[in-house]
Coordinates of C-alpha atoms in Angstrom, one line a residue:
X231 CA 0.0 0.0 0.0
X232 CA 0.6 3.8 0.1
X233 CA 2.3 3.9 3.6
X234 CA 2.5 0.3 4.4
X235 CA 3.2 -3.5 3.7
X236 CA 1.2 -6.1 5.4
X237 CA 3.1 -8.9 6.5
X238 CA 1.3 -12.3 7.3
X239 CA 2.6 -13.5 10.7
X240 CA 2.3 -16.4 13.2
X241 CA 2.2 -15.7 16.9
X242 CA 4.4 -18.1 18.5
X243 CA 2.8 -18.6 21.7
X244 CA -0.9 -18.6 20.8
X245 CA 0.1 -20.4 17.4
X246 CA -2.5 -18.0 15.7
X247 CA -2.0 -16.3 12.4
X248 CA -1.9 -12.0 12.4
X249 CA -1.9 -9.6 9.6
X250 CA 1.1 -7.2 10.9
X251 CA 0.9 -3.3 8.9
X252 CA 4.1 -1.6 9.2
X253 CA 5.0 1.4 7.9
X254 CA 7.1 1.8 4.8
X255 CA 10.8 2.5 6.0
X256 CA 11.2 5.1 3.3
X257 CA 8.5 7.4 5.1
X258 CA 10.2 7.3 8.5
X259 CA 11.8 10.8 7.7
X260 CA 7.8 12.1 7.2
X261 CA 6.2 13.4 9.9
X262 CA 2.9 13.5 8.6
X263 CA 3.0 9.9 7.6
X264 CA 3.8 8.4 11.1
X265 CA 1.1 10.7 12.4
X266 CA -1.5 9.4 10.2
X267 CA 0.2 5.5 11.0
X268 CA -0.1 6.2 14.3
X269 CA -4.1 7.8 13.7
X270 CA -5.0 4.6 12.6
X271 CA -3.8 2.4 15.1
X272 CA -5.6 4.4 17.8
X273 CA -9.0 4.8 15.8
X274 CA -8.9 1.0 14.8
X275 CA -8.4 -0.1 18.1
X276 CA -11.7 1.7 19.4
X277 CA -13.7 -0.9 17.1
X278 CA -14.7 -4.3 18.3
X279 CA -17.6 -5.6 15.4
X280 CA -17.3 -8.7 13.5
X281 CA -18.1 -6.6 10.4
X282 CA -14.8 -4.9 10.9
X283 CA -11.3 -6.2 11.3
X284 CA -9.8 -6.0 14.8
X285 CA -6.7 -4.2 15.0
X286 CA -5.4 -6.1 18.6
X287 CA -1.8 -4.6 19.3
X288 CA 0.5 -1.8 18.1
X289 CA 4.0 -0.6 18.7
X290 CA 7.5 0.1 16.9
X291 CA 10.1 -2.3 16.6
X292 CA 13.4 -1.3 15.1
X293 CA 12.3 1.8 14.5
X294 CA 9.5 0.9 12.2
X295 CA 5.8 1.6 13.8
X296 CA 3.2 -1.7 13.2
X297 CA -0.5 -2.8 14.0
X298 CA -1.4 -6.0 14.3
X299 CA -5.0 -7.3 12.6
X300 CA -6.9 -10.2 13.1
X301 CA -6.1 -12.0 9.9
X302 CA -9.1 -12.9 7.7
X303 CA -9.3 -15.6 4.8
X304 CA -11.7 -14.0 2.6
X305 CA -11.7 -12.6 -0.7
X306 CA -11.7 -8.9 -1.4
X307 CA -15.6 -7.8 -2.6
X308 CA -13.5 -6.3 -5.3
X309 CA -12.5 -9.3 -6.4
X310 CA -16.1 -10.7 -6.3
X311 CA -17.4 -7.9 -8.0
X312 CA -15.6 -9.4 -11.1
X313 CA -18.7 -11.7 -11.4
X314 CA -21.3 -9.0 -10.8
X315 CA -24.0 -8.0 -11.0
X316 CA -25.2 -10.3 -8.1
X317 CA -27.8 -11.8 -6.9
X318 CA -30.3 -9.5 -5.2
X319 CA -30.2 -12.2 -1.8
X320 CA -26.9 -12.3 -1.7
X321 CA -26.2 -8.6 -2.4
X322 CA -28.6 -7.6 0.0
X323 CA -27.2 -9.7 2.7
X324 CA -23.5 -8.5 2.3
X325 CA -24.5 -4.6 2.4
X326 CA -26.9 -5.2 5.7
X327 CA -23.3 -6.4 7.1
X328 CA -21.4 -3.4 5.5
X329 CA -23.9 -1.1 7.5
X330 CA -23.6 -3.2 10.5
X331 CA -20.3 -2.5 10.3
X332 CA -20.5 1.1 9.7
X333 CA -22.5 1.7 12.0
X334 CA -20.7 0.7 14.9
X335 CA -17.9 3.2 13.0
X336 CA -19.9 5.9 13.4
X337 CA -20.9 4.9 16.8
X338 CA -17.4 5.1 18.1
X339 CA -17.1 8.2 15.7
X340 CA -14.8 6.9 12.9
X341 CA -15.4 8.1 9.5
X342 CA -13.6 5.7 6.8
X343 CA -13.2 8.5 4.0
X344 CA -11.9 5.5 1.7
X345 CA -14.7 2.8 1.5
X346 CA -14.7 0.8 -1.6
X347 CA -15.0 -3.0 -2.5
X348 CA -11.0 -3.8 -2.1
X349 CA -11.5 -2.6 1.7
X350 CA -13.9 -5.2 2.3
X351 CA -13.0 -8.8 2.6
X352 CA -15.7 -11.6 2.2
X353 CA -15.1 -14.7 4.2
X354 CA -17.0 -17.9 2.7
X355 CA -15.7 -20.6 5.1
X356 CA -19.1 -20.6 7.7
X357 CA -22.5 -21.2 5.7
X358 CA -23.0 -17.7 5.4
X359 CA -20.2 -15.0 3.6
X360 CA -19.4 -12.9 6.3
X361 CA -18.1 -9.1 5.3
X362 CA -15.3 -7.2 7.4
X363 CA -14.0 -3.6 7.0
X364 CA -10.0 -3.0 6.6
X365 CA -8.4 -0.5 6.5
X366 CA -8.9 2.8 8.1
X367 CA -5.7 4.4 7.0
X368 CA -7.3 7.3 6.2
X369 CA -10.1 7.5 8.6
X370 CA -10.9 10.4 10.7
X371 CA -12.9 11.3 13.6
X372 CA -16.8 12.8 12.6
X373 CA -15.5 16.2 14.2
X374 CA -18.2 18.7 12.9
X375 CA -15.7 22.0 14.3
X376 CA -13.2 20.6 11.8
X377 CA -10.4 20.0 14.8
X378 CA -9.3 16.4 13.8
X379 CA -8.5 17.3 9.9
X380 CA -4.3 15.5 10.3
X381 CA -5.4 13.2 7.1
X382 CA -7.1 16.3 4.7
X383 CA -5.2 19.0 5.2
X384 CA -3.8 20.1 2.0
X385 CA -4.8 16.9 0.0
X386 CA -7.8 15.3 -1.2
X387 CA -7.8 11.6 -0.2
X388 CA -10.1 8.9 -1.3
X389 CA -10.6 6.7 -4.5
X390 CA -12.5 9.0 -7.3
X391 CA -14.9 6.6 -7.9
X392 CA -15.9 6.0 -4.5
X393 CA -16.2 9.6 -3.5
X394 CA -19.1 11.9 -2.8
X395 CA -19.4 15.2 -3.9
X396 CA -18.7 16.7 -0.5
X397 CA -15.3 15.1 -0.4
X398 CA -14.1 16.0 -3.4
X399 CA -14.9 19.5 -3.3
X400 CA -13.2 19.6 0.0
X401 CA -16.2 20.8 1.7
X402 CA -17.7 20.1 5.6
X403 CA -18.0 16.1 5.7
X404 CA -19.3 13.9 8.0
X405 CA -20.0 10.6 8.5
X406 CA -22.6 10.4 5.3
X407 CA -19.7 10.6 3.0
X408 CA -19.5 6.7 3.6
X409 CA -23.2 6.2 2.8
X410 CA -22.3 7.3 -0.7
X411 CA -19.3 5.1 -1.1
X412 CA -22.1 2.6 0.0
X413 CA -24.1 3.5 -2.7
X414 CA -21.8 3.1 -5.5
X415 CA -20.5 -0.3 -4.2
X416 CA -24.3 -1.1 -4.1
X417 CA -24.9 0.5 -7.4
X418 CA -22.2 -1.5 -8.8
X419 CA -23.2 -4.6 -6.9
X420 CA -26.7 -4.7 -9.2
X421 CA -25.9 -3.1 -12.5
X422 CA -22.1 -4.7 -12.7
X423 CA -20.6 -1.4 -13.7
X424 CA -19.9 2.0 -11.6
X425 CA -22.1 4.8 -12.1
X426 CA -19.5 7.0 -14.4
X427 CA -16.7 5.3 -15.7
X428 CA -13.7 7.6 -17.0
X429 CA -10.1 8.7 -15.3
X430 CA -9.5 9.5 -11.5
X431 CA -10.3 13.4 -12.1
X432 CA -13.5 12.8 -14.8
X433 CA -14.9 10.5 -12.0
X434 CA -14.7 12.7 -9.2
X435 CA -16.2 15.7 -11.3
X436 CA -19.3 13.6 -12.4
X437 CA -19.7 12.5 -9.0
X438 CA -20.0 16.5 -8.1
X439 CA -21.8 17.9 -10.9
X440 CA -23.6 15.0 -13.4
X441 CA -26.8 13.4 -12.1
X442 CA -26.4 9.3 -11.2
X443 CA -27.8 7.5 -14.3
X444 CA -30.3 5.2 -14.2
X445 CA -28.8 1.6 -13.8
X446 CA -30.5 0.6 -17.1
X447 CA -28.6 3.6 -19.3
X448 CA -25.2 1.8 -17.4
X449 CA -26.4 -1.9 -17.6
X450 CA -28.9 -2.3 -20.6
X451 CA -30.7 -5.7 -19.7
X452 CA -29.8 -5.6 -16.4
X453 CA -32.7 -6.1 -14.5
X454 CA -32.9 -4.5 -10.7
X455 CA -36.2 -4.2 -9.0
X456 CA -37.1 -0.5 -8.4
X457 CA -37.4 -0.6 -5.0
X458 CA -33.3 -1.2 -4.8
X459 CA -32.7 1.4 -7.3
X460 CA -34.0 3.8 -5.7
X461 CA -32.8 3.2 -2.3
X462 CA -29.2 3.0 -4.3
X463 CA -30.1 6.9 -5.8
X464 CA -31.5 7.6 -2.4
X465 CA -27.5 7.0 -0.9
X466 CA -26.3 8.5 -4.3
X467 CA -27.9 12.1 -3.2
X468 CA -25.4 15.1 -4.2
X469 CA -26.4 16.9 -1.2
X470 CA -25.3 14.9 2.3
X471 CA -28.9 15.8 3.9
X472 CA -30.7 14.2 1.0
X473 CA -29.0 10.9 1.8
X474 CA -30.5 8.4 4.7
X475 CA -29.6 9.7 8.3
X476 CA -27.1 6.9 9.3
X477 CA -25.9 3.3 8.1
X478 CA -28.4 2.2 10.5
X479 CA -31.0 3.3 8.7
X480 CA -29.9 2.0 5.7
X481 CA -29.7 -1.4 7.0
X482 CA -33.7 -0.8 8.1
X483 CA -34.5 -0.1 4.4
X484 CA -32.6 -3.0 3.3
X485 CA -34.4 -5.6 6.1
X486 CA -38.1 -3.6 4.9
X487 CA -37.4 -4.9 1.1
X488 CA -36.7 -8.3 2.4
X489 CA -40.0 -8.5 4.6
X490 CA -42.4 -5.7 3.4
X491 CA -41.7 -4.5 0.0
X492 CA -44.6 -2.7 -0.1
X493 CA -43.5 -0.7 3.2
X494 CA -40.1 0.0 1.5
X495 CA -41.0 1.1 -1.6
X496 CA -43.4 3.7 -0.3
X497 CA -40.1 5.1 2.6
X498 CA -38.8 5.5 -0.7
X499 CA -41.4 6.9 -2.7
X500 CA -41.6 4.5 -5.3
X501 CA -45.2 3.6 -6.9
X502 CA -45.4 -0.4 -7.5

């Protein structure tokens, strides 16, 4: 990665196996990258959801800071994604973990700024999938005065086709900026393609100033029931106030399609 290598380790003693993150030796000199090394650990470390990977000790050794993860054998979603679109069940049950696991986030706080489908790992080995968040490298604390702003000052981070508006604009952000990363990871879960498709820069502009198109101008044949789509262009809001309140909620809307689509569509505002 950017300011790491993840090593795969085996603890001796508990003869279990750890993902150790240590930073890259080259950016020892940089201040500001052992800062935001350093952020991470300590925001991590305030999460304890089996939607999100643990980060369970942190420390230097020869100089070089590390955290230690949980290690998870899972695909990335990215990788899944290859084979999209997917199933409405089985897309439906891996976002409703995605919230689960923002949510507690945004409980304790933490804002991921950098949600995408090659920060989520999918673990088949139970009888269900079972989704975890990684990597909160660039995370930062939902601090509406602006006070904890170590990661953004001076740069825009964040993958273009993943961002919202808000965040690439460099506007106030908050904690919604990861319910529109959610909605173009659920976007491209249904229709197999992302809403805008182009270079880093084209991206992020279309994200701030061209509407979301419908799935069917993106997917032609694709077939995605209404109710879905528009909860999708409900997360895909320009404005962060348009967008559902929390990941919370989103997970509500997502249960209500599963056992009342009737209820859901009208949230949503959609005539069956």
């Amino acid at each position: 990665g950017a300011t790491g290598s993840v090593y795969l380790s085996h603890h001796t003693r508990l003869d279990r196996l750890f993902a150790v993150k240590v930073l890259h030796r080259r950016l020892l000199g940089s201040g500001t990258a052992q800062r935001r090394f350093e952020r991470e650990a300590e925001l991590t470390s305030r999460l304890s959801h089996h939607n999100v990977v643990r980060v369970v000790d942190t420390g230097t050794v020869s100089g070089l800071p590390y955290l230690a993860m949980e290690f998870v054998e899972g695909t990335s979603l990215g990788t899944i994604l290859v084979d999209a679109p997917l199933p409405q069940p089985r897309a439906l049950a891996l976002l409703r973990q995605l919230c689960a696991g923002l949510s507690h986030a945004h409980d304790a706080g933490l804002v991921h700024r950098d949600l995408k489908p090659s920060n989520l790992l999918v673990d088949s080995s139970g009888d269900d999938e079972l989704l975890r968040i990684v990597d909160f490298g660039i995370a930062i604390l939902d601090d509406p005065e602006g006070t904890d702003r170590l990661t953004t000052r001076g740069v825009v981070l964040g993958t273009p086709d993943y961002m919202a508006p808000e965040l690439a604009l460099g506007t106030a952000i908050d904690h919604r900026l990861d319910l529109y990363a959610l909605g173009v990871i659920a976007f491209e879960m249904f229709a197999g393609v992302k809403p805008f498709a182009g270079d880093g820069v084209d991206v992020a502009l279309a994200h701030v100033n061209q509407p979301i198109p419908a799935i069917a101008a993106r997917a032609p044949g694709v077939a995605v029931d209404p109710v879905v789509e528009a909860l999708i262009r409900t997360l895909l809001e320009k404005a962060p106030a348009a967008r559902p309140a929390s990941a919370q909620a989103v997970r509500k809307l997502l249960d209500l399609i599963d056992s009342d689509r009737a209820a859901a569509a009208a949230a949503l505002g959609v005539t069956l």
